[in-house]
Short mmCIF file of C-alpha atoms in Angstrom, two decimals:
data_model
loop_
_atom_site.label_atom_id
_atom_site.label_comp_id
_atom_site.label_asym_id
_atom_site.label_seq_id
_atom_site.Cartn_x
_atom_site.Cartn_y
_atom_site.Cartn_z
CA UNK A 275 16.61 -10.31 24.49
CA UNK A 276 12.79 -10.08 25.22
CA UNK A 277 10.52 -7.78 26.90
CA UNK A 278 12.88 -4.90 26.99
CA UNK A 279 12.54 -1.47 25.79
CA UNK A 280 15.61 1.23 25.61
CA UNK A 281 15.49 4.86 25.44
CA UNK A 282 18.93 6.75 24.08
CA UNK A 283 19.56 10.24 24.51
CA UNK A 284 23.11 11.84 23.93
CA UNK A 285 24.55 7.71 23.74
CA UNK A 286 22.94 7.52 27.40
CA UNK A 287 20.55 4.37 27.95
CA UNK A 288 17.98 4.30 30.14
CA UNK A 289 15.98 0.63 30.70
CA UNK A 290 14.13 -0.84 33.44
CA UNK A 291 10.69 1.38 32.53
CA UNK A 292 7.54 0.04 34.36
CA UNK A 293 5.15 0.91 32.02
CA UNK A 294 5.86 1.24 28.38
CA UNK A 295 3.04 2.24 25.43
CA UNK A 296 5.49 2.42 21.52
CA UNK A 297 3.39 3.40 18.52
CA UNK A 298 3.62 3.11 14.38
CA UNK A 299 1.12 3.84 12.30
CA UNK A 300 0.54 4.25 8.30
CA UNK A 301 -2.16 7.04 9.10
CA UNK A 302 0.09 9.61 10.29
CA UNK A 303 3.12 11.51 9.83
CA UNK A 304 4.73 10.37 12.89
CA UNK A 305 4.91 7.49 15.77
CA UNK A 306 4.86 8.25 19.57
CA UNK A 307 5.97 6.65 23.29
CA UNK A 308 5.35 7.29 26.51
CA UNK A 309 7.78 5.78 28.99
CA UNK A 310 7.23 5.39 32.44
CA UNK A 311 9.48 4.65 35.37
CA UNK A 312 8.09 4.08 38.67
CA UNK A 313 11.07 5.56 41.15
CA UNK A 314 13.45 7.69 39.64
CA UNK A 315 14.84 8.29 42.90
CA UNK A 316 15.46 11.18 45.75
CA UNK A 317 17.89 12.44 43.69
CA UNK A 318 16.68 13.26 40.89
CA UNK A 319 19.25 11.02 38.23
CA UNK A 320 16.67 10.63 36.10
CA UNK A 321 14.82 14.21 35.58
CA UNK A 322 18.74 15.64 35.55
CA UNK A 323 19.97 13.98 31.78
CA UNK A 324 16.53 14.41 30.30
CA UNK A 325 15.75 17.74 28.82
CA UNK A 326 12.77 18.86 26.92
CA UNK A 327 13.95 18.79 22.95
CA UNK A 328 16.50 16.06 23.35
CA UNK A 329 16.96 14.31 20.26
CA UNK A 330 16.25 10.37 20.69
CA UNK A 331 15.65 6.99 19.61
CA UNK A 332 13.42 4.43 20.79
CA UNK A 333 13.85 0.45 20.70
CA UNK A 334 12.01 -2.43 21.13
CA UNK A 335 13.98 -5.69 21.99
CA UNK A 336 17.03 -4.24 20.85
CA UNK A 337 15.59 -3.41 17.58
CA UNK A 338 15.04 0.88 16.53
CA UNK A 339 11.20 1.80 16.30
CA UNK A 340 11.49 5.56 16.93
CA UNK A 341 13.61 8.16 16.44
CA UNK A 342 12.61 11.72 17.29
CA UNK A 343 12.60 14.20 20.29
CA UNK A 344 11.27 14.03 23.80
CA UNK A 345 8.04 16.67 23.96
CA UNK A 346 7.52 16.00 27.38
CA UNK A 347 8.35 15.12 30.69
CA UNK A 348 5.61 14.38 33.60
CA UNK A 349 6.35 14.00 37.28
CA UNK A 350 4.10 12.74 39.93
CA UNK A 351 4.51 12.59 43.66
CA UNK A 352 2.87 9.65 45.41
CA UNK A 353 3.14 8.61 49.17
CA UNK A 354 5.81 5.59 48.20
CA UNK A 355 7.52 7.17 45.18
CA UNK A 356 7.35 9.86 42.71
CA UNK A 357 7.31 8.66 39.30
CA UNK A 358 7.70 10.31 36.20
CA UNK A 359 6.69 9.46 32.72
CA UNK A 360 8.73 10.52 29.17
CA UNK A 361 6.68 10.82 26.04
CA UNK A 362 7.85 12.11 22.47
CA UNK A 363 7.49 11.29 18.91
CA UNK A 364 9.18 10.61 15.41
CA UNK A 365 11.23 13.66 13.99
CA UNK A 366 8.48 13.89 11.64
CA UNK A 367 6.42 14.88 14.35
CA UNK A 368 7.47 18.64 13.54
CA UNK A 369 5.33 18.22 10.49
CA UNK A 370 2.44 18.38 12.48
CA UNK A 371 3.30 21.42 14.42
CA UNK A 372 5.57 23.91 12.22
CA UNK A 373 4.33 25.78 9.27
CA UNK A 374 5.92 25.34 5.63
CA UNK A 375 7.84 28.37 5.04
CA UNK A 376 8.84 27.32 1.45
CA UNK A 377 9.41 30.16 -1.13
CA UNK A 378 8.01 31.22 -2.87
CA UNK A 379 5.80 28.32 -2.25
CA UNK A 380 4.55 27.36 -5.13
CA UNK A 381 5.88 24.48 -7.83
CA UNK A 382 4.69 24.00 -10.93
CA UNK A 383 5.03 20.84 -13.19
CA UNK A 384 6.92 18.99 -10.15
CA UNK A 385 6.26 15.40 -8.77
CA UNK A 386 4.91 14.68 -5.30
CA UNK A 387 8.09 13.20 -4.35
CA UNK A 388 10.31 16.57 -5.08
CA UNK A 389 7.80 18.85 -3.41
CA UNK A 390 7.62 16.58 -0.14
CA UNK A 391 11.50 16.60 -0.47
CA UNK A 392 11.79 20.67 -0.51
CA UNK A 393 9.03 20.85 2.24
CA UNK A 394 10.63 18.27 4.63
CA UNK A 395 14.37 19.26 4.06
CA UNK A 396 14.36 22.31 6.73
CA UNK A 397 14.08 19.71 8.96
CA UNK A 398 16.74 17.44 7.94
CA UNK A 399 14.00 14.59 6.62
CA UNK A 400 14.74 12.30 4.24
CA UNK A 401 11.89 11.05 1.60
CA UNK A 402 12.20 7.31 0.76
CA UNK A 403 9.63 6.91 -2.70
CA UNK A 404 8.39 3.16 -2.84
CA UNK A 405 5.67 3.71 -5.34
CA UNK A 406 4.91 5.43 -8.55
CA UNK A 407 3.50 8.91 -7.33
CA UNK A 408 2.17 9.33 -10.67
CA UNK A 409 1.72 12.37 -13.00
CA UNK A 410 3.73 15.87 -11.83
CA UNK A 411 1.40 18.63 -10.52
CA UNK A 412 1.03 21.09 -13.08
CA UNK A 413 0.31 23.84 -10.06
CA UNK A 414 0.74 23.16 -5.72
CA UNK A 415 0.65 25.92 -3.94
CA UNK A 416 1.01 26.38 -0.21
CA UNK A 417 -2.25 27.85 1.70
CA UNK A 418 -1.69 30.97 4.11
CA UNK A 419 -0.74 29.38 7.42
CA UNK A 420 -0.68 26.08 6.35
CA UNK A 421 1.93 23.39 8.46
CA UNK A 422 3.70 20.52 6.40
CA UNK A 423 1.87 17.93 7.69
CA UNK A 424 -1.32 19.51 6.03
CA UNK A 425 0.61 20.53 2.82
CA UNK A 426 1.57 16.70 2.40
CA UNK A 427 -2.08 15.32 3.04
CA UNK A 428 -3.20 17.26 0.62
CA UNK A 429 -1.20 16.05 -2.08
CA UNK A 430 -1.59 12.41 -0.96
CA UNK A 431 -5.12 12.40 -1.32
CA UNK A 432 -4.47 13.93 -4.83
CA UNK A 433 -1.91 10.84 -5.80
CA UNK A 434 -3.83 7.80 -3.60
CA UNK A 435 -0.59 7.28 -1.75
CA UNK A 436 0.09 7.15 1.92
CA UNK A 437 2.97 8.87 3.61
CA UNK A 438 4.10 8.31 6.89
CA UNK A 439 7.20 7.63 9.12
CA UNK A 440 10.10 5.06 9.51
CA UNK A 441 12.29 3.82 12.43
CA UNK A 442 14.73 6.42 10.89
CA UNK A 443 12.25 9.21 11.70
CA UNK A 444 12.38 9.85 7.76
CA UNK A 445 9.04 9.59 5.46
CA UNK A 446 7.77 7.22 3.14
CA UNK A 447 5.57 7.38 0.32
CA UNK A 448 3.93 4.02 -0.26
CA UNK A 449 0.66 2.04 -0.50
CA UNK A 450 -0.94 -0.41 1.60
CA UNK A 451 1.21 -3.42 1.33
CA UNK A 452 0.65 -6.97 -0.06
CA UNK A 453 2.99 -8.69 2.32
CA UNK A 454 1.28 -11.17 4.62
CA UNK A 455 2.38 -11.65 8.44
CA UNK A 456 3.69 -15.20 8.72
CA UNK A 457 1.42 -15.41 11.69
CA UNK A 458 -2.33 -14.89 12.17
CA UNK A 459 -4.67 -14.09 14.39
CA UNK A 460 -7.31 -16.40 15.93
CA UNK A 461 -9.55 -16.57 18.40
CA UNK A 462 -8.93 -19.54 20.72
CA UNK A 463 -5.32 -18.84 20.75
CA UNK A 464 -2.85 -16.00 20.36
CA UNK A 465 -5.70 -13.76 20.54
CA UNK A 466 -6.36 -11.94 23.46
CA UNK A 467 -8.05 -9.04 23.31
CA UNK A 468 -9.85 -7.42 20.87
CA UNK A 469 -13.04 -5.43 19.17
CA UNK A 470 -14.85 -4.72 16.49
CA UNK A 471 -17.09 -2.49 14.99
CA UNK A 472 -19.37 -2.28 11.62
CA UNK A 473 -20.18 1.77 11.23
CA UNK A 474 -21.77 2.64 7.62
CA UNK A 475 -22.14 6.31 9.34
CA UNK A 476 -19.28 7.86 6.88
CA UNK A 477 -20.57 6.12 3.61
CA UNK A 478 -22.16 7.99 1.04
CA UNK A 479 -24.14 6.37 -2.04
CA UNK A 480 -23.26 8.90 -4.60
CA UNK A 481 -19.91 10.49 -3.96
CA UNK A 482 -19.08 14.15 -6.65
CA UNK A 483 -15.60 15.57 -6.29
CA UNK A 484 -15.68 18.69 -7.67
CA UNK A 485 -12.36 21.09 -8.69
CA UNK A 486 -10.83 23.67 -10.94
CA UNK A 487 -8.24 23.54 -13.71
CA UNK A 488 -6.45 26.61 -14.72
CA UNK A 489 -6.25 27.02 -18.77
CA UNK A 490 -3.24 26.77 -20.96
CA UNK A 491 -2.41 29.18 -23.97
CA UNK A 492 -4.16 26.08 -26.17
CA UNK A 493 -7.07 24.97 -23.67
CA UNK A 494 -9.53 27.11 -22.31
CA UNK A 495 -13.07 27.51 -21.51
CA UNK A 496 -15.40 26.68 -18.94
CA UNK A 497 -14.98 22.89 -18.99
CA UNK A 498 -11.10 23.19 -17.96
CA UNK A 499 -11.84 25.89 -15.40
CA UNK A 500 -14.83 23.25 -13.33
CA UNK A 501 -13.73 19.83 -13.15
CA UNK A 502 -16.52 16.99 -11.96
CA UNK A 503 -16.27 13.08 -11.50
CA UNK A 504 -18.50 11.32 -9.23
CA UNK A 505 -18.39 7.53 -7.82
CA UNK A 506 -20.77 5.67 -6.24
CA UNK A 507 -21.24 2.84 -3.27
CA UNK A 508 -22.99 0.01 -4.52
CA UNK A 509 -23.51 -1.00 -0.66
CA UNK A 510 -25.69 2.21 0.42
CA UNK A 511 -29.59 1.65 -0.77
CA UNK A 512 -30.25 5.09 -0.03
CA UNK A 513 -30.04 8.35 -1.36
CA UNK A 514 -27.03 9.81 0.54
CA UNK A 515 -25.10 12.18 -1.23
CA UNK A 516 -21.60 13.55 -0.25
CA UNK A 517 -19.72 16.82 -2.54
CA UNK A 518 -15.75 16.66 -1.98
CA UNK A 519 -14.00 19.73 -2.95
CA UNK A 520 -10.78 18.86 -4.12
CA UNK A 521 -7.17 20.61 -3.10
CA UNK A 522 -5.44 22.16 -5.54
CA UNK A 523 -5.38 22.38 -9.19
CA UNK A 524 -7.03 18.86 -10.93
CA UNK A 525 -8.24 17.40 -14.12
CA UNK A 526 -11.25 15.13 -14.68
CA UNK A 527 -8.68 12.14 -14.46
CA UNK A 528 -7.62 12.79 -10.96
CA UNK A 529 -11.08 14.13 -9.73
CA UNK A 530 -12.19 10.87 -10.51
CA UNK A 531 -9.24 8.52 -8.68
CA UNK A 532 -9.80 11.06 -5.62
CA UNK A 533 -13.88 9.91 -5.94
CA UNK A 534 -12.95 6.21 -6.26
CA UNK A 535 -10.28 7.09 -3.29
CA UNK A 536 -13.37 8.59 -1.65
CA UNK A 537 -16.02 5.53 -1.24
CA UNK A 538 -12.68 2.95 -0.99
CA UNK A 539 -11.40 4.26 1.31
CA UNK A 540 -14.69 5.27 3.71
CA UNK A 541 -15.99 1.82 3.01
CA UNK A 542 -12.72 -0.25 4.39
CA UNK A 543 -12.94 2.59 7.39
CA UNK A 544 -16.43 1.21 8.34
CA UNK A 545 -15.12 -2.11 9.28
CA UNK A 546 -12.38 -1.45 12.14
CA UNK A 547 -11.10 -4.11 14.68
CA UNK A 548 -8.37 -3.85 17.31
CA UNK A 549 -6.39 -7.17 18.80
CA UNK A 550 -4.27 -7.41 21.43
CA UNK A 551 -1.91 -10.77 20.60
CA UNK A 552 0.74 -12.02 23.63
CA UNK A 553 4.47 -10.81 23.31
CA UNK A 554 5.91 -8.01 20.69
CA UNK A 555 6.97 -10.55 18.10
CA UNK A 556 4.81 -13.04 16.01
CA UNK A 557 6.06 -16.46 15.19
CA UNK A 558 8.04 -17.17 18.51
CA UNK A 559 10.10 -14.69 20.68
CA UNK A 560 12.82 -15.20 17.90
CA UNK A 561 10.56 -13.73 15.23
CA UNK A 562 10.04 -10.65 13.97
CA UNK A 563 7.91 -7.50 15.53
CA UNK A 564 4.86 -6.85 14.81
CA UNK A 565 4.89 -4.27 12.08
CA UNK A 566 2.46 -2.16 10.43
CA UNK A 567 1.40 -1.55 6.56
CA UNK A 568 1.48 -5.53 6.47
CA UNK A 569 -1.89 -7.85 5.47
CA UNK A 570 -2.42 -10.13 8.44
CA UNK A 571 -5.62 -12.53 8.67
CA UNK A 572 -7.93 -12.52 12.12
CA UNK A 573 -9.74 -15.78 12.74
CA UNK A 574 -12.26 -14.44 15.45
CA UNK A 575 -15.95 -15.37 15.30
CA UNK A 576 -16.87 -13.62 18.54
CA UNK A 577 -15.44 -10.44 17.13
CA UNK A 578 -17.56 -10.97 13.00
CA UNK A 579 -14.05 -11.61 11.93
CA UNK A 580 -12.44 -13.88 9.13
CA UNK A 581 -10.26 -12.02 6.26
CA UNK A 582 -7.54 -10.72 5.55
CA UNK A 583 -6.81 -6.49 7.56
CA UNK A 584 -4.41 -4.01 6.45
CA UNK A 585 -2.17 -3.03 10.10
CA UNK A 586 -2.58 0.55 10.15
CA UNK A 587 -1.12 0.82 13.43
CA UNK A 588 0.82 -1.54 15.90
CA UNK A 589 1.31 -0.72 19.66
CA UNK A 590 4.19 -2.69 21.54
CA UNK A 591 2.70 -2.44 25.60
CA UNK A 592 4.64 -3.42 28.73
CA UNK A 593 2.22 -2.64 32.40
CA UNK A 594 3.66 -2.98 35.84
CA UNK A 595 0.45 -3.89 37.07
CA UNK A 596 -0.21 -7.33 35.54
CA UNK A 597 -0.42 -5.90 32.37
CA UNK A 598 2.70 -8.17 30.77
CA UNK A 599 4.05 -7.51 27.08
CA UNK A 600 1.44 -7.23 24.31
CA UNK A 601 0.72 -5.62 21.11
CA UNK A 602 -2.12 -4.25 20.26
CA UNK A 603 -2.81 -4.25 16.38
CA UNK A 604 -5.08 -1.21 14.61
CA UNK A 605 -6.87 -2.70 11.67
CA UNK A 606 -8.89 -2.20 8.57
CA UNK A 607 -9.53 -3.74 4.80
CA UNK A 608 -6.77 -3.36 2.59
CA UNK A 609 -9.21 -0.42 0.77
CA UNK A 610 -8.78 1.60 3.61
CA UNK A 611 -5.84 2.67 2.78
CA UNK A 612 -6.08 2.26 -1.20
CA UNK A 613 -7.91 4.11 -3.81
CA UNK A 614 -9.04 0.87 -5.54
CA UNK A 615 -6.42 -1.58 -5.12
CA UNK A 616 -8.00 -3.24 -8.57
CA UNK A 617 -7.10 0.26 -10.52
CA UNK A 618 -3.60 -0.10 -8.75
CA UNK A 619 -2.31 -3.46 -9.40
CA UNK A 620 -3.79 -2.66 -13.27
CA UNK A 621 -1.45 1.02 -13.31
CA UNK A 622 1.51 -1.32 -11.97
CA UNK A 623 0.85 -4.49 -14.34
CA UNK A 624 0.36 -1.52 -17.19
CA UNK A 625 3.79 -0.07 -16.39
CA UNK A 626 6.00 -2.91 -16.11
CA UNK A 627 4.47 -3.60 -19.82
CA UNK A 628 5.06 -0.73 -20.94
CA UNK A 629 9.34 -0.92 -19.13
CA UNK A 630 9.26 -3.73 -20.92
CA UNK A 631 8.31 -3.05 -23.90
CA UNK A 632 10.52 0.17 -23.83
CA UNK A 633 13.62 -2.42 -22.46
CA UNK A 634 13.20 -4.74 -25.31
CA UNK A 635 12.91 -2.26 -28.08
CA UNK A 636 15.79 -0.34 -26.98
CA UNK A 637 17.84 -3.57 -27.04
CA UNK A 638 16.49 -4.26 -30.24
CA UNK A 639 17.76 -1.11 -31.71
CA UNK A 640 21.46 -1.37 -30.47
CA UNK A 641 21.44 -5.29 -32.23
CA UNK A 642 20.39 -3.50 -35.28
CA UNK A 643 22.87 -0.81 -35.14
CA UNK A 644 26.04 -4.02 -33.90
CA UNK A 645 25.27 -5.21 -36.91
CA UNK A 646 26.26 -9.59 -37.45
#
């Protein structure tokens, strides 16, 4: 089965779409889809079963890629036909639109995933945590009229993690993936078209992060209430400072991490690429679908590219006017999605070493209790 997009609503399957665009991304909470049918028939058979807000699933070549809701229907009347286009998003799309109404709206001494689970529970969405999200938040408080998406984004920035939807419409907390796609994108081979951009307009030589930390019974004073940290982008040779006010309570270590995150992310996002390849799968028709949050090597001298990039977004396309079946990849260097890759790896290794030492100590204690 190749080149087929399927929309499923209430157990009913719709296929034969003339134009297809299905996107998955790690740069937003939800994926989206647009499916167009050239002619839905004079009796309106298709439109009768398509209702705004209907729960739906979208499959590409039989594999689930979107679980969400139908947001919009567009009807067009031409001389020869009257096409219909249906659009929708993952379940997580509601988090972009809707207010966070949790009461009392404040969490103390809770980890990111605990707060996130509370925020998304009313929407029937679950959280999958793939990485250590760091220490608890001393205090996290919702802002007035804040959407769920905005609250999640504030926490993600403070912990240097990504939050995005999976194919089931639930949320994943992760960092930039280290898995390498088996197929490279190579000019003159599988690269159909592409564009690269090198833009330093959002990069700054020195980034300062300022915030506030609440005092405690044992820790008070100006040093605690006012927190500052900075990080340098050594590639910027002229005076270009930026001041960032951190969201929520923050200590010096967290402010430093945020400053490093800003430098790394802006450096990474100054190099972007958009490439299109034939088909929806890599490694042939039997290979896996192109996936987000994977590394892919791009060799395209005409675009100034010869490096590993993280796949930030994948869009599966199919057109009725010679467009064929194409996958478009939005790419950026891994640091565009991480605070500092070296520091992240150090943190992981440190945590693994600590866990191994703890396990070894526990086993030794048990052996001592048992005796010879």
